Coordinates of C-alpha atoms in Angstrom, one line a residue:
M62 CA 162.9 118.1 141.8
W63 CA 161.9 121.1 139.7
Q64 CA 165.5 121.5 138.4
K65 CA 165.6 117.8 137.4
V66 CA 162.3 117.9 135.6
Q67 CA 163.3 121.1 133.7
G68 CA 166.4 119.2 132.5
W69 CA 164.3 116.3 131.3
G70 CA 161.7 118.4 129.6
H71 CA 164.0 119.1 126.6
K72 CA 164.6 115.4 125.9
N73 CA 162.5 113.2 123.6
L74 CA 161.4 110.6 126.2
S75 CA 159.0 107.7 125.6
W76 CA 156.1 107.1 128.0
A77 CA 158.2 104.2 129.5
G78 CA 161.1 106.5 130.0
K79 CA 159.0 109.2 131.7
E80 CA 157.5 106.5 134.0
T81 CA 160.9 105.3 135.0
L82 CA 162.2 108.7 135.8
V83 CA 159.1 109.6 137.8
K84 CA 159.2 106.4 139.9
A85 CA 163.0 106.0 140.3
V86 CA 164.0 109.6 140.8
I87 CA 161.2 112.2 141.5
Q88 CA 159.1 110.1 143.9
A89 CA 162.2 108.6 145.5
I90 CA 163.8 111.9 146.4
P91 CA 161.6 112.7 149.4
T92 CA 161.5 109.1 150.7
H93 CA 164.0 109.7 153.5
V94 CA 162.3 112.8 154.8
M95 CA 158.9 111.1 154.6
S96 CA 160.1 108.1 156.7
C97 CA 160.9 110.5 159.6
M98 CA 158.2 113.1 159.5
R99 CA 154.9 114.0 157.8
I100 CA 155.3 116.3 154.9
P101 CA 152.6 119.1 154.6
K102 CA 149.9 118.2 152.1
V103 CA 150.7 121.4 150.2
T104 CA 154.2 120.1 149.6
G105 CA 153.0 116.7 148.5
E106 CA 150.5 118.4 146.1
E107 CA 153.3 120.6 144.7
I108 CA 155.4 117.5 144.0
N109 CA 152.4 115.8 142.3
R110 CA 151.8 119.0 140.2
I111 CA 155.4 118.8 139.0
I112 CA 155.0 115.2 138.0
R113 CA 151.7 115.8 136.2
K114 CA 153.2 118.6 134.2
F115 CA 156.2 116.5 133.2
W116 CA 154.0 113.5 132.3
W117 CA 151.5 115.3 130.1
G118 CA 153.9 117.8 128.5
N119 CA 156.9 119.8 129.5
A120 CA 157.5 121.3 132.9
D121 CA 157.5 124.8 131.4
N122 CA 154.1 124.7 129.7
N123 CA 150.5 124.0 130.6
S124 CA 149.0 121.0 128.9
I125 CA 145.7 119.1 129.2
H126 CA 145.7 116.3 131.8
W127 CA 143.5 113.6 130.3
I128 CA 143.3 111.3 133.3
C129 CA 142.9 112.3 136.9
W130 CA 145.8 111.8 139.2
N131 CA 144.0 109.3 141.5
E132 CA 143.5 106.9 138.6
M133 CA 147.1 107.2 137.6
C134 CA 148.1 106.2 141.1
S135 CA 146.1 103.0 140.8
A136 CA 147.9 99.7 140.3
K137 CA 148.6 98.7 136.7
G138 CA 146.3 95.7 137.1
D139 CA 143.5 98.2 137.9
G140 CA 144.2 100.3 134.9
G141 CA 146.5 102.8 136.5
L142 CA 150.3 103.5 136.2
G143 CA 151.3 102.6 139.7
F144 CA 152.5 106.1 140.7
K145 CA 152.6 106.7 144.4
D146 CA 150.0 108.7 146.3
L147 CA 152.6 110.6 148.4
D148 CA 150.3 111.3 151.3
L149 CA 149.4 107.6 151.8
F150 CA 153.0 106.6 151.1
N151 CA 154.2 109.0 153.7
L152 CA 151.8 107.4 156.3
A153 CA 153.0 103.9 155.3
L154 CA 156.6 104.9 155.9
L155 CA 155.8 106.4 159.3
A156 CA 153.9 103.3 160.2
K157 CA 157.1 101.4 159.6
Q158 CA 158.8 103.5 162.3
G159 CA 156.0 102.5 164.7
W160 CA 156.5 98.8 163.8
R161 CA 160.2 99.2 164.6
L162 CA 159.4 100.7 168.0
L163 CA 157.2 97.6 168.8
Q164 CA 159.7 95.0 167.5
N165 CA 162.9 96.6 168.8
P166 CA 162.0 98.0 172.2
S167 CA 165.6 97.8 173.4
S168 CA 166.9 100.1 170.6
L169 CA 168.2 103.5 171.5
A170 CA 165.5 105.3 169.6
A171 CA 162.8 103.2 171.2
R172 CA 164.1 103.7 174.7
V173 CA 164.5 107.5 174.2
L174 CA 160.9 107.9 172.9
K175 CA 159.5 105.6 175.5
G176 CA 161.2 107.5 178.3
K177 CA 159.8 110.8 177.0
Y178 CA 156.4 110.0 175.7
Y179 CA 155.1 106.7 177.1
P180 CA 157.2 105.7 180.1
T181 CA 154.5 103.4 181.6
G182 CA 152.7 102.2 178.5
S183 CA 153.1 101.0 174.9
F184 CA 153.5 102.9 171.7
L185 CA 150.1 101.6 170.7
N186 CA 148.3 103.5 173.4
A187 CA 150.8 106.4 173.8
Q188 CA 149.2 109.9 173.9
L189 CA 150.2 112.8 171.7
G190 CA 150.9 115.3 174.5
S191 CA 150.9 119.1 174.4
N192 CA 154.6 119.7 174.0
S193 CA 155.5 116.9 171.5
S194 CA 158.1 117.2 168.7
Y195 CA 157.0 117.3 165.1
M196 CA 158.6 113.9 164.6
W197 CA 156.6 112.3 167.4
R198 CA 153.4 113.9 166.0
S199 CA 154.2 112.4 162.7
F200 CA 154.7 108.9 164.3
I201 CA 151.3 109.2 165.9
Q202 CA 149.7 109.9 162.5
G203 CA 151.4 106.9 161.0
R204 CA 150.2 104.8 163.9
E205 CA 146.6 105.1 162.5
I206 CA 147.6 102.9 159.6
L207 CA 149.6 100.6 161.8
L208 CA 146.6 100.0 164.2
I209 CA 144.4 98.9 161.3
G210 CA 146.7 96.1 160.2
L211 CA 148.0 94.9 163.5
K212 CA 146.6 91.7 165.1
W213 CA 147.6 89.6 168.1
R214 CA 148.8 86.1 167.7
V215 CA 147.5 84.2 170.7
G216 CA 150.1 82.5 172.9
D217 CA 149.5 82.5 176.7
G218 CA 146.8 85.2 176.4
L219 CA 148.2 87.4 179.2
S220 CA 148.7 90.5 177.0
I221 CA 145.5 90.4 174.9
G222 CA 142.3 92.2 175.9
I223 CA 139.3 90.2 175.0
W224 CA 137.1 93.1 173.9
E225 CA 139.6 95.9 173.1
D226 CA 142.2 94.1 171.0
T227 CA 142.1 92.4 167.6
W228 CA 142.8 88.7 167.9
L229 CA 140.1 86.8 166.0
P230 CA 141.5 85.2 162.8
N231 CA 138.8 85.9 160.2
I232 CA 135.7 87.8 161.3
N233 CA 134.6 91.2 162.8
G234 CA 137.9 92.8 161.8
G235 CA 139.5 90.7 164.5
R236 CA 137.4 92.1 167.4
I237 CA 134.8 90.5 169.7
L238 CA 131.4 92.1 169.3
S239 CA 129.5 90.2 172.0
N240 CA 128.7 92.0 175.3
P241 CA 131.1 91.3 178.3
H242 CA 128.4 89.5 180.3
T243 CA 130.0 88.1 183.5
L244 CA 133.6 89.0 182.6
H245 CA 134.9 92.4 183.3
P246 CA 135.7 94.8 180.4
R247 CA 139.4 94.5 180.9
A248 CA 139.5 90.7 180.9
K249 CA 142.4 89.0 179.1
V250 CA 142.3 86.1 176.7
W251 CA 144.0 83.7 179.1
E252 CA 140.7 83.7 181.1
L253 CA 139.1 81.8 178.2
M254 CA 141.7 79.0 178.3
D255 CA 141.7 75.6 180.0
F256 CA 145.3 75.2 181.2
T257 CA 144.5 71.7 182.6
Y258 CA 143.8 70.2 179.2
G259 CA 145.8 72.8 177.1
G260 CA 142.9 74.1 175.1
W261 CA 140.0 76.5 175.1
N262 CA 137.2 76.5 177.7
V263 CA 134.5 75.6 175.2
N264 CA 131.7 75.8 177.8
L265 CA 132.7 79.3 178.7
L266 CA 133.1 80.4 175.1
N267 CA 129.6 79.1 174.3
F268 CA 128.2 81.1 177.3
L269 CA 129.9 84.3 176.5
F270 CA 130.1 84.7 172.7
H271 CA 128.0 84.3 169.6
P272 CA 128.4 81.0 167.8
I273 CA 130.2 82.6 164.8
E274 CA 132.7 84.1 167.2
V275 CA 133.1 80.8 169.1
A276 CA 133.8 78.9 165.8
D277 CA 136.4 81.5 164.9
I278 CA 138.1 81.3 168.3
L279 CA 138.3 77.5 168.2
K280 CA 140.3 77.8 165.0
I281 CA 143.2 79.4 167.0
P282 CA 145.6 76.6 167.9
L283 CA 147.1 76.7 171.4
S284 CA 150.6 75.5 172.3
L285 CA 151.3 73.5 175.4
R286 CA 154.5 75.6 175.8
W287 CA 152.4 78.7 176.2
P288 CA 154.6 81.2 174.4
K289 CA 154.1 84.9 174.9
D290 CA 151.5 86.7 172.8
E291 CA 152.9 88.4 169.7
V292 CA 151.8 91.3 167.6
I293 CA 151.8 90.5 163.9
W294 CA 151.0 92.4 160.7
A295 CA 147.9 90.8 159.3
P296 CA 148.0 92.0 155.7
N297 CA 151.2 89.9 155.2
L298 CA 151.0 86.1 155.4
T299 CA 154.4 86.2 157.1
G300 CA 153.1 88.5 159.8
R301 CA 155.9 91.0 159.1
F302 CA 155.3 94.6 158.3
S303 CA 156.1 96.0 154.9
V304 CA 155.6 99.5 153.5
R305 CA 154.2 98.0 150.3
S306 CA 151.4 96.2 152.1
A307 CA 150.7 99.1 154.3
Y308 CA 150.5 101.5 151.3
H309 CA 148.1 99.3 149.4
M310 CA 146.0 98.7 152.5
A311 CA 145.7 102.5 153.0
R312 CA 144.6 102.9 149.4
R313 CA 142.0 100.3 149.7
L314 CA 140.9 101.9 153.0
R315 CA 140.5 105.3 151.3
S316 CA 138.6 103.8 148.4
G317 CA 136.3 101.9 150.7
N318 CA 137.3 98.4 149.5
L319 CA 139.1 97.2 152.7
N320 CA 137.8 94.0 154.3
Q321 CA 134.5 94.0 152.5
S322 CA 133.8 90.4 153.6
F323 CA 134.6 91.2 157.2
I324 CA 132.4 94.2 157.2
L325 CA 129.5 92.2 155.8
E326 CA 129.9 89.5 158.4
E327 CA 130.2 92.1 161.1
E328 CA 126.9 93.7 160.0
I329 CA 125.2 90.3 160.0
L330 CA 126.5 89.5 163.5
E331 CA 125.4 92.9 164.9
E332 CA 121.9 92.3 163.6
E333 CA 121.8 88.9 165.2
L334 CA 123.1 90.2 168.5
V335 CA 120.5 93.0 168.5
G336 CA 117.8 90.5 167.8
E337 CA 118.9 88.3 170.7
S338 CA 119.1 91.3 173.1

């Protein structure tokens, strides 16, 4: 990277030319490595330093940086230049590997990792372990981003935990906040269904949950074919994971702007639940 930037520094480049070189070359070089393992923050900061020196002047001299790097990484619609935050982009790429492990459990990589690190469970609840490879440690760090955006699509309800999984469509970040009451803490969503009539057990829902949660649950359609539950990527309307959506979600999360409406509804619901108890 440093050699490339030094070669560019002697050319008269426009701002658009510099932007193209930064995005298409410099920030693209470490993409393959970042998709397999977490690069040290020192390395990422060194790459950012090279880019900043190239942008504000030449790579060989020190010049004034008029705008902070975080603002330059903001989207153009927000007044930035759309440069990548390499640390968050690294996590988004690693989250994609986790998504592949979930969607392609029969692949060779998934079977090898499962046999070594989570033989009796799932990638979502796999433990780090004391003798893990650096690649596996990197995948676990990327899983933090993956877990924020994952949500269950209700089918037969056999795989979804009522209280520990995210499956509500619109409120509470997808989680149930009401107390378990008569159902055990590990209860599954199928226990809330009425298989005789092919719908939800409305009386049981009204007994167990807050009216806001009941209304949200009733928005979930149930199929009489009772397909298996499916994990989807909530930030995309298609339900499919994309690095782009994961990266922007991570940036909003870091800036504190993620799911503001959900957080507000969650706070209101918590206050009502406390008042009832």
